[in-house]
CSV table of C-alpha atoms in Angstrom, one decimal:
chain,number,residue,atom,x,y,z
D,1,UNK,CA,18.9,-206.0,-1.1
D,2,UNK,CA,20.9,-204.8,1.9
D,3,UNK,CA,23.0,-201.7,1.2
D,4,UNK,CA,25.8,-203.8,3.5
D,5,UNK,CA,26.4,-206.4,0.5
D,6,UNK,CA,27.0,-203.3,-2.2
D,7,UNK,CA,29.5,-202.1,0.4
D,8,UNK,CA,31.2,-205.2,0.5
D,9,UNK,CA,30.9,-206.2,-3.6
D,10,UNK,CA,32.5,-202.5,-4.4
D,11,UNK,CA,35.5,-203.4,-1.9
D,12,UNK,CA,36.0,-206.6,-3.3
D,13,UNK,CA,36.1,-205.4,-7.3
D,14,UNK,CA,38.2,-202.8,-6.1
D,15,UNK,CA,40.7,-205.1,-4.9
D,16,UNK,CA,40.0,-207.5,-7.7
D,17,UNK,CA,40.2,-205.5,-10.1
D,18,UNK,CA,43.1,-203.2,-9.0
D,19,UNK,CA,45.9,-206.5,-8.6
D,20,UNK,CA,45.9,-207.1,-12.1
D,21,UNK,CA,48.2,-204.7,-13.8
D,22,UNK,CA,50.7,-204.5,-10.3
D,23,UNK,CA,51.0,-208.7,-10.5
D,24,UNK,CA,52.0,-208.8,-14.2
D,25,UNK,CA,54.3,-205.8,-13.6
D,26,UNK,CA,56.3,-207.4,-11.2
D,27,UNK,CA,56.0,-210.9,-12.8
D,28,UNK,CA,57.9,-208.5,-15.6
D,29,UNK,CA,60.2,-207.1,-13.4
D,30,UNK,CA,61.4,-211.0,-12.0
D,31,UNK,CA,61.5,-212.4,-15.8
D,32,UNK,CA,63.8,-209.3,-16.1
D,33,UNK,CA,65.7,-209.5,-13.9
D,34,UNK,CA,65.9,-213.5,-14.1
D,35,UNK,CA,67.2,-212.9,-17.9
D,36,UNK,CA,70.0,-210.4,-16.6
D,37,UNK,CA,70.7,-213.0,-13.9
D,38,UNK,CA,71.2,-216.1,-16.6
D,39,UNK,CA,73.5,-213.7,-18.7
D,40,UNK,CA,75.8,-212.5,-16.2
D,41,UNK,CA,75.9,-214.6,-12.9
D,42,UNK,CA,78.2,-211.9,-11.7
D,43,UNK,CA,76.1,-209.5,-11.0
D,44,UNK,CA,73.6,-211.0,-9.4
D,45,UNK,CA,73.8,-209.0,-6.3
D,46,UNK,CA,74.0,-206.0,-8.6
D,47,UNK,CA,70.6,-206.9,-9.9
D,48,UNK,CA,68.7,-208.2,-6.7
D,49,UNK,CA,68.5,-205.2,-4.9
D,50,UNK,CA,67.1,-203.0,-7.6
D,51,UNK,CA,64.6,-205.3,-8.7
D,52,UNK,CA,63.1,-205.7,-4.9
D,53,UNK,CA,62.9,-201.9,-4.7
D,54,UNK,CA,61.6,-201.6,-8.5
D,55,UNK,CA,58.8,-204.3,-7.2
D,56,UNK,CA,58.3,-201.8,-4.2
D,57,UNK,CA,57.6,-199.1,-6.5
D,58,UNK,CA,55.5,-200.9,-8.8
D,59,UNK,CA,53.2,-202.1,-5.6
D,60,UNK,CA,52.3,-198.8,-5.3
D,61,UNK,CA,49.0,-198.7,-7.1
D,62,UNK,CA,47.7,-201.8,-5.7
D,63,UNK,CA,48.5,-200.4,-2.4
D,64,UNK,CA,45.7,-197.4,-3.7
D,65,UNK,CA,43.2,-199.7,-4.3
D,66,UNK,CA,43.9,-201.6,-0.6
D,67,UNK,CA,43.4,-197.9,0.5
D,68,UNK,CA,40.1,-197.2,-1.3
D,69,UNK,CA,38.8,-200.8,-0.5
D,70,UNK,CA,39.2,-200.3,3.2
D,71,UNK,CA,38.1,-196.6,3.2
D,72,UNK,CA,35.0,-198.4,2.0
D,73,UNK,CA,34.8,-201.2,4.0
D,74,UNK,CA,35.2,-199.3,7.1
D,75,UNK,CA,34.7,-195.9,6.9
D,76,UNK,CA,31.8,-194.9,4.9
Q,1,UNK,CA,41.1,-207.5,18.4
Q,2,UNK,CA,39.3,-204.6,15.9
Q,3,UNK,CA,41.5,-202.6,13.2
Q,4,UNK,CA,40.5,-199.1,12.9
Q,5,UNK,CA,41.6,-196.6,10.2
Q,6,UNK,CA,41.8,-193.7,11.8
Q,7,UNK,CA,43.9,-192.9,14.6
Q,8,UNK,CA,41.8,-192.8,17.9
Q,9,UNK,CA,42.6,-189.2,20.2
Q,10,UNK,CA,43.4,-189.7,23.5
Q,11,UNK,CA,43.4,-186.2,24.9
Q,12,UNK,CA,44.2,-182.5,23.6
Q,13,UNK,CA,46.2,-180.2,24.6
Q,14,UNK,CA,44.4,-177.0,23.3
Q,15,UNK,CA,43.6,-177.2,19.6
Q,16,UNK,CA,46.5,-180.0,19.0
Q,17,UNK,CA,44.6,-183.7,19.4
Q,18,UNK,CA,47.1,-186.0,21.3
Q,19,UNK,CA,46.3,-189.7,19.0
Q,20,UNK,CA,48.1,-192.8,19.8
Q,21,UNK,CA,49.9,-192.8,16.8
Q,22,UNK,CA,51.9,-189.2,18.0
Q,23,UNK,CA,52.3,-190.8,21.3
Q,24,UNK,CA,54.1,-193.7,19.7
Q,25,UNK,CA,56.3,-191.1,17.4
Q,26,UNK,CA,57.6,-189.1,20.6
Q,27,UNK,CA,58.5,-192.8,22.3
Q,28,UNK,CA,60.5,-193.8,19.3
Q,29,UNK,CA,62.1,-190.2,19.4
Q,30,UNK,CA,63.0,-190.3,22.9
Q,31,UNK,CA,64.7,-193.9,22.9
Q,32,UNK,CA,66.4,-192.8,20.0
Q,33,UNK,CA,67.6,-189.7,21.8
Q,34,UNK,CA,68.5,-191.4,24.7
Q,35,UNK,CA,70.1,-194.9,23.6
Q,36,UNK,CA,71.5,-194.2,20.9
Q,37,UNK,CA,74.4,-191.5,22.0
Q,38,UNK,CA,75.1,-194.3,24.4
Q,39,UNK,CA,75.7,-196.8,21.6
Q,40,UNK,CA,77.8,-194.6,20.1
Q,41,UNK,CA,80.0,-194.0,23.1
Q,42,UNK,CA,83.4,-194.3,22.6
Q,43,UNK,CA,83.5,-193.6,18.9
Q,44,UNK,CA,86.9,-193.0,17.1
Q,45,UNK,CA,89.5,-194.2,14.2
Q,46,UNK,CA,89.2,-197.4,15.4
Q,47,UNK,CA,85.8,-198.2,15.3
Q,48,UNK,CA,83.4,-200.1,17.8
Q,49,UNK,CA,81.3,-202.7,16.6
Q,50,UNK,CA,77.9,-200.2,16.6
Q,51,UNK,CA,79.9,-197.6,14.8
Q,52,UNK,CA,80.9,-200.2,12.2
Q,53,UNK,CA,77.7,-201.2,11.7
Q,54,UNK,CA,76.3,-198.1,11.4
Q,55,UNK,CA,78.6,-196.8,9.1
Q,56,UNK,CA,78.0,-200.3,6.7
Q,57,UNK,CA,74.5,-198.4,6.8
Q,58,UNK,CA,75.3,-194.8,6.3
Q,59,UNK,CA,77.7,-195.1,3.8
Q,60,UNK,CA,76.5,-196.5,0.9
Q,61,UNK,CA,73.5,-193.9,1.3
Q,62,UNK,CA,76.2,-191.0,1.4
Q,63,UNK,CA,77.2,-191.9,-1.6
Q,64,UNK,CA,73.5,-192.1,-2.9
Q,65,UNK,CA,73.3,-188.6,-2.1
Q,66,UNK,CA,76.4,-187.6,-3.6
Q,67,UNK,CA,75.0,-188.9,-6.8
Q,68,UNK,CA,71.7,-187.3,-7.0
Q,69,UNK,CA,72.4,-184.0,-5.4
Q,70,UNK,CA,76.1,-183.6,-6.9
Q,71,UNK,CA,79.2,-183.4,-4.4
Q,72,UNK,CA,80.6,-184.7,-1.7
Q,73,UNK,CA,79.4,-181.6,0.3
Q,74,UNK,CA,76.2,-181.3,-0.5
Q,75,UNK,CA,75.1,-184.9,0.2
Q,76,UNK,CA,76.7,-183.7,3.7
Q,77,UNK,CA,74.2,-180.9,3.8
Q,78,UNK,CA,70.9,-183.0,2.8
Q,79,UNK,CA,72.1,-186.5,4.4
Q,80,UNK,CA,71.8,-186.1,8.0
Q,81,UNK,CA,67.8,-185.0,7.2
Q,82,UNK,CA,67.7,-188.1,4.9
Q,83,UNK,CA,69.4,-190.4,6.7
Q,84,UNK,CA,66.7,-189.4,10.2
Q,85,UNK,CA,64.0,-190.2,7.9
Q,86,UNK,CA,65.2,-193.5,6.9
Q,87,UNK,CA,66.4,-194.3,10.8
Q,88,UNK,CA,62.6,-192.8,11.7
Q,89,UNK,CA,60.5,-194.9,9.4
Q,90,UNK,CA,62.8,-197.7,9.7
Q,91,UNK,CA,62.0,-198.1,13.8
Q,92,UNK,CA,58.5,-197.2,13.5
Q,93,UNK,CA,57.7,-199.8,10.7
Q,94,UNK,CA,59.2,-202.7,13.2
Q,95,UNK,CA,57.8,-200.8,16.5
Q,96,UNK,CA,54.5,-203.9,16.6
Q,97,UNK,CA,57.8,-206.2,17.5
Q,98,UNK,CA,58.2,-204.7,21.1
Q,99,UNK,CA,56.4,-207.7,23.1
Q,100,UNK,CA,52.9,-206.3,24.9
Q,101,UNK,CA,52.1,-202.7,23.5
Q,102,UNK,CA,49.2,-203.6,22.4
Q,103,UNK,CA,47.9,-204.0,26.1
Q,104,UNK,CA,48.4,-201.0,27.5
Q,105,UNK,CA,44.9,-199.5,27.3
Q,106,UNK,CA,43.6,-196.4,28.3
Q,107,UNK,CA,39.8,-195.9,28.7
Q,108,UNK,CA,39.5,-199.2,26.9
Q,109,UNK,CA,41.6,-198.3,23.3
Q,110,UNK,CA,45.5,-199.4,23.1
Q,111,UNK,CA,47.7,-196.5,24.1
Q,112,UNK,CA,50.6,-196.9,21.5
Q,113,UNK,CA,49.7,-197.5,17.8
Q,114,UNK,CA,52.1,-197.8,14.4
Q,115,UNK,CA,52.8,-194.3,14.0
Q,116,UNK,CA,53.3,-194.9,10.0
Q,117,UNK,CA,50.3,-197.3,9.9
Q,118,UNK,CA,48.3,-194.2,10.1
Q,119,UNK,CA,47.4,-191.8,7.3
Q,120,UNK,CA,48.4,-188.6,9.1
Q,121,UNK,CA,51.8,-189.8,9.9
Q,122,UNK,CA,53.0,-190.8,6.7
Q,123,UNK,CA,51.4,-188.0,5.1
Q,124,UNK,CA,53.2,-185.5,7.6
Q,125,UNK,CA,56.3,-187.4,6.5
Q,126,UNK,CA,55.6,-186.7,2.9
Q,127,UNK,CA,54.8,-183.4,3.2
Q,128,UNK,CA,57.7,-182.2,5.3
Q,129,UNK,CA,60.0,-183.8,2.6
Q,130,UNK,CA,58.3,-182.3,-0.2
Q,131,UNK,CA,57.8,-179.2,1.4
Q,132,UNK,CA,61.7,-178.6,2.6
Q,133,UNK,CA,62.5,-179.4,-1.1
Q,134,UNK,CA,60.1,-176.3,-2.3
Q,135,UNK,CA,60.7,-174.2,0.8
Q,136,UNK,CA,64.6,-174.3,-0.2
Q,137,UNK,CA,63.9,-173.9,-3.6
Q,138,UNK,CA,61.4,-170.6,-2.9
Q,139,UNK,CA,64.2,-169.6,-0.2
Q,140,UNK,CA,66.7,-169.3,-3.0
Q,141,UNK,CA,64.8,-167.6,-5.9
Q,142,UNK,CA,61.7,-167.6,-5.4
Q,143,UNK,CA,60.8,-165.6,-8.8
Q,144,UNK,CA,62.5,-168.6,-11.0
Q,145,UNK,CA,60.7,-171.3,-8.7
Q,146,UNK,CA,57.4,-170.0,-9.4
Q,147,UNK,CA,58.5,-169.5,-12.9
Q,148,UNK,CA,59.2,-173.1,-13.2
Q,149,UNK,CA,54.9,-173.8,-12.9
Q,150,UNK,CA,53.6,-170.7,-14.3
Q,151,UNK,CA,55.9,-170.7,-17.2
Q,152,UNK,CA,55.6,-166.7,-19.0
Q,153,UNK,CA,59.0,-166.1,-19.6
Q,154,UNK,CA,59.2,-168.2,-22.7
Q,155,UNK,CA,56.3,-166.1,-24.2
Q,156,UNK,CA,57.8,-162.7,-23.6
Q,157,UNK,CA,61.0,-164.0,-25.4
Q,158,UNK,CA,59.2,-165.9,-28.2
Q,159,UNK,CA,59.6,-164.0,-31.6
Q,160,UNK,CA,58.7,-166.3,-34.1
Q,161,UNK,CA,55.4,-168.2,-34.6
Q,162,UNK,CA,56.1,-171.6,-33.8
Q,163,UNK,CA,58.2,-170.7,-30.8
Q,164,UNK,CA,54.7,-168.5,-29.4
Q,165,UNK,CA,53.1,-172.0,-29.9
Q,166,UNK,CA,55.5,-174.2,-28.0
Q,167,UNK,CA,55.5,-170.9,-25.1
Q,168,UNK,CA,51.1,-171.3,-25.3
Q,169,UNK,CA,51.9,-175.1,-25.0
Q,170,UNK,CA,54.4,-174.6,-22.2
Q,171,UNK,CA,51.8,-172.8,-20.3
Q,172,UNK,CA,49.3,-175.5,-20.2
Q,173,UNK,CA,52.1,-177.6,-19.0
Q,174,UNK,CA,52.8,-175.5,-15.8
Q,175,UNK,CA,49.8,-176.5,-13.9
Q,176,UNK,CA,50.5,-180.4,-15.0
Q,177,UNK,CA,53.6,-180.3,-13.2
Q,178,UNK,CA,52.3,-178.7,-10.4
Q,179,UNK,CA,49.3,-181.6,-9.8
Q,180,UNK,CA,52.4,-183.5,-10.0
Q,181,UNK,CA,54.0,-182.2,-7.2
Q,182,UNK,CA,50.8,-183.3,-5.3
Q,183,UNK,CA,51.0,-186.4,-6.8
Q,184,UNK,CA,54.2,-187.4,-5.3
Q,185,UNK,CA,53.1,-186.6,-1.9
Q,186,UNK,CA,49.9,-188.6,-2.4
Q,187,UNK,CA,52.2,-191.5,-3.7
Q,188,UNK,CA,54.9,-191.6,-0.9
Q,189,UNK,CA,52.3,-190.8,2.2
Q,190,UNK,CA,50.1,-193.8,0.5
Q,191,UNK,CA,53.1,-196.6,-0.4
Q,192,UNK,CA,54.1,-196.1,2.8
Q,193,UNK,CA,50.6,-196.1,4.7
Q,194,UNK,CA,49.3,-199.2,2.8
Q,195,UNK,CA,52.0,-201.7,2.8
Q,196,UNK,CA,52.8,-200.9,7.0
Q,197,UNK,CA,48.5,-200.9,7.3
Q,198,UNK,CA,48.2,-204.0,5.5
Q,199,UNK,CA,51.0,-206.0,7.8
Q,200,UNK,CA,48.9,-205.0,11.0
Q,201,UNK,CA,45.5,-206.0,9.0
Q,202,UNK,CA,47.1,-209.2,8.0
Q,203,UNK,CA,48.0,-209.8,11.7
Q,204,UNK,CA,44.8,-209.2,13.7
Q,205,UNK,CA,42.5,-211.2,10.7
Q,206,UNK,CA,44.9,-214.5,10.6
Q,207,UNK,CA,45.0,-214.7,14.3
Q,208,UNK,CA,41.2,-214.4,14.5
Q,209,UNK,CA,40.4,-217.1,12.0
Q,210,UNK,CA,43.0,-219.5,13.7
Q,211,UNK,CA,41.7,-221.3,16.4
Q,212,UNK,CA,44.3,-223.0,18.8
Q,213,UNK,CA,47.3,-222.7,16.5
Q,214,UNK,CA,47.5,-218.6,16.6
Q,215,UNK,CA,50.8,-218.3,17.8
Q,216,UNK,CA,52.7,-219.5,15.7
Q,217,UNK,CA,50.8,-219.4,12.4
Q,218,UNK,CA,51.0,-215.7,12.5
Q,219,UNK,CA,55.3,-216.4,12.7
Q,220,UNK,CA,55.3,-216.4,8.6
Q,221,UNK,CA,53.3,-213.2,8.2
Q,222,UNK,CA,55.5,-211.1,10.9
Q,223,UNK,CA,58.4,-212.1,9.1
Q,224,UNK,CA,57.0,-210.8,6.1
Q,225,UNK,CA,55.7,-207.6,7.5
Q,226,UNK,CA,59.6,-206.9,9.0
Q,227,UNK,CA,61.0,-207.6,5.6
Q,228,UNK,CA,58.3,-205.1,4.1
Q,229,UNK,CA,59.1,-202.5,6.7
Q,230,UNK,CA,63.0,-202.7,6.6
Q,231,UNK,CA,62.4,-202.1,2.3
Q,232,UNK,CA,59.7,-199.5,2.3
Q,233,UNK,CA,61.9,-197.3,4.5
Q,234,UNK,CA,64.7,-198.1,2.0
Q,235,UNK,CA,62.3,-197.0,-0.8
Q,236,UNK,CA,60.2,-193.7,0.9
Q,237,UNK,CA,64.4,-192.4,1.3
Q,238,UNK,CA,65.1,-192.9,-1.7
Q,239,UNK,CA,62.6,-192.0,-3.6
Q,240,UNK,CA,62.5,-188.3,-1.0
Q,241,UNK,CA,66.3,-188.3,-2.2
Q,242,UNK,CA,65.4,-188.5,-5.5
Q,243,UNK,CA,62.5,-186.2,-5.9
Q,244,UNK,CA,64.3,-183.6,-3.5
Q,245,UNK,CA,67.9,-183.5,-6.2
Q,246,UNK,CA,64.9,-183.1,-8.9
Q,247,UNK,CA,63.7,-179.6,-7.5
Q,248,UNK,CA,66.7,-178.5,-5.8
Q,249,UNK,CA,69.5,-179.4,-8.5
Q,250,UNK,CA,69.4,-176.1,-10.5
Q,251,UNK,CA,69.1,-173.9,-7.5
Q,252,UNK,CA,71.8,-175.5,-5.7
Q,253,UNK,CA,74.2,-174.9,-8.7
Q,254,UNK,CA,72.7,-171.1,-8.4
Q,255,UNK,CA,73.5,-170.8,-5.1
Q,256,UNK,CA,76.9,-172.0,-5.5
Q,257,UNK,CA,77.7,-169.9,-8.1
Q,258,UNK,CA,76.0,-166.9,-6.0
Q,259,UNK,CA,78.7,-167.5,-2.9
Q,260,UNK,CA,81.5,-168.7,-5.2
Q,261,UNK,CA,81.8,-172.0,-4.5
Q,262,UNK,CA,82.9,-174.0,-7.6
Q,263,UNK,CA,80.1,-175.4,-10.1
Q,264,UNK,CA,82.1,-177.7,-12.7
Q,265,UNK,CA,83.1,-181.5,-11.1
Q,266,UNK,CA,79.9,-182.4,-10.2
Q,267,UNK,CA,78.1,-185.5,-10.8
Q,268,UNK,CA,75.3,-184.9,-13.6
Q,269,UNK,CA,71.9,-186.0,-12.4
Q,270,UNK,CA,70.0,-188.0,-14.7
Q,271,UNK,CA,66.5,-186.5,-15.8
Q,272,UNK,CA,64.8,-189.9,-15.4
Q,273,UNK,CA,63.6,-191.6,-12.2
Q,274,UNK,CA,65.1,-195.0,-13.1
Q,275,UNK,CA,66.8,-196.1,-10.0
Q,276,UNK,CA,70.7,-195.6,-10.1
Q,277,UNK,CA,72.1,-198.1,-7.5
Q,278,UNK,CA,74.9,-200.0,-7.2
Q,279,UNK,CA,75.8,-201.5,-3.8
């Protein structure tokens, strides 16, 4: 087998893999925030900004994995 | 159109390599030098529409500080720092908008590049954050500083048995908090460097699997990359704001108390790092 195709399988589990647990997270963080939202109209724009930068913060291991998937693709 | 991952040098000057990405810092730091004490022009009680503007932005972020680092005063002493790297990463993120800057080539690479979609500028960023907060901190006390990650002094004062095993746990601890430290330099420089890397990645791979509709199919995903730049500068500041009042909180309150300032009426500072916003 070419060593070109482990190269690209490793970046693409990487990637796979690595979205799981960030996409559920910030599905969480919506549903959350959604709830809050349905209880207390009011404070909607209370709520709105700290769940966009909680999602930020949660993106943050995906954006490892992007890091280590293209550090493969391109640079080894 | 090819992506690369590392920045590409141009030219040295001695041992300092000149990459695009620096040469796109220094152009974002001379317009801001230049246009914007012209903007500012005529700035009073009464405010012009620029000033208002800019104070809807600054603010709201003042008062940010005040929270995490304690007083009115201090969040005057650690803003204007805070508030250039919000202003700095904000710019850069949104610097691909400025129409041909790709074109410009030089010996056959592009002469201006994202400076934040590159690993050594965010990582700079990071470090100079992380490394003001522990400079200041060493600057103060340094003996308590370095106390804080190799953590003796609780077992020279322990007398009884169980309070030498907490002081032998303690010192295991030390060295956690210290790969901690590292950690959050890793995490900022990274948050940063992916989602502003990934926008630009997005870009050049949509517009080379499009055929004749190019132009404006890539319209959706520019959007998207502004709105990511405009909240990942939001969240490197505050997260530095945060992680700086976490170091620097007790040996602010020392040096206060050292120079006589008062110490009581200040806002306490949570412990945890759940975000404490309100518009």
């Amino acid at each position: 087998m070419d060593p070109v195709i482990f190269k690209v399988m490793a970046a693409a589990f990487c990637m796979a893999i690595g979205s799981i647990g960030p996409a559920l997270s910030e599905g969480f963080i919506a549903a959350k925030a959604m709830e809050a939202m349905g209880r207390n109209p009011g404070a909607t724009e209370k709520i709105v900004p700290n769940m966009i930068v909680a999602m930020a913060i949660c993106e943050t291991t995906v954006i490892f994995a992007m890091v280590i998937a293209l550090i493969i693709l391109f640079a080894v | 159109m090819e992506v690369h991952l590392a920045a590409h040098t141009h030219f040295s000057i001695g041992p300092i390599p000149v990459t695009d990405g620096l040469l796109t810092a220094y152009a974002i730091t001379l317009g801001c030098a230049v246009f914007l004490p012209l903007l500012m022009r005529g700035a009073g009680l009464v405010p012009t529409r620029f000033q208002a503007a800019a104070e809807a932005l600054v603010e709201p972020m003042m008062k940010q500080f005040a929270r995490a680092f304690g007083s009115e005063e201090r969040a005057r002493e650690f803003g204007p720092f805070l508030l250039t790297l919000m202003l700095f990463i904000g710019i850069a993120n949104q610097f691909s908008l400025v129409p041909l800057v790709n074109q410009v080539v030089l010996d056959g690479h592009p002469l201006l590049r994202l400076s934040t979609a590159d690993l050594s500028g965010t990582l700079a960023l990071a470090l100079l954050t992380i490394g003001f907060a522990h400079g200041y901190a060493l600057w103060i006390s340094p003996l308590r500083h370095v106390g804080d990650f190799v953590k003796v002094g609780h077992l020279l004062h322990a007398k009884t048995g169980s309070q030498r095993l907490t002081a032998a746990i303690e010192l295991f601890l030390g060295p956690m908090e210290l790969i901690s430290e590292f950690a959050k330099i890793l995490s900022l420089s990274f948050r940063l460097f992916g989602n502003i890397f990934a926008g630009e990645l997005m870009v050049v791979i949509i517009t080379s699997l499009s055929a004749y509709t190019q132009f404006f199919v890539i319209w959706p995903i520019n959007i998207l990359g502004m709105l990511v730049g405009f909240i990942q500068a939001f969240v490197f500041t505050l997260l530095s704001t945060m992680f700086m009042a976490q170091t620097l909180r007790p040996y602010l309150d020392l040096r206060d108390a050292r120079l006589g300032r008062k110490t009581e009426g200040l806002i306490p500072f949570s412990r945890d790092p759940s975000l404490t916003l309100t518009p």
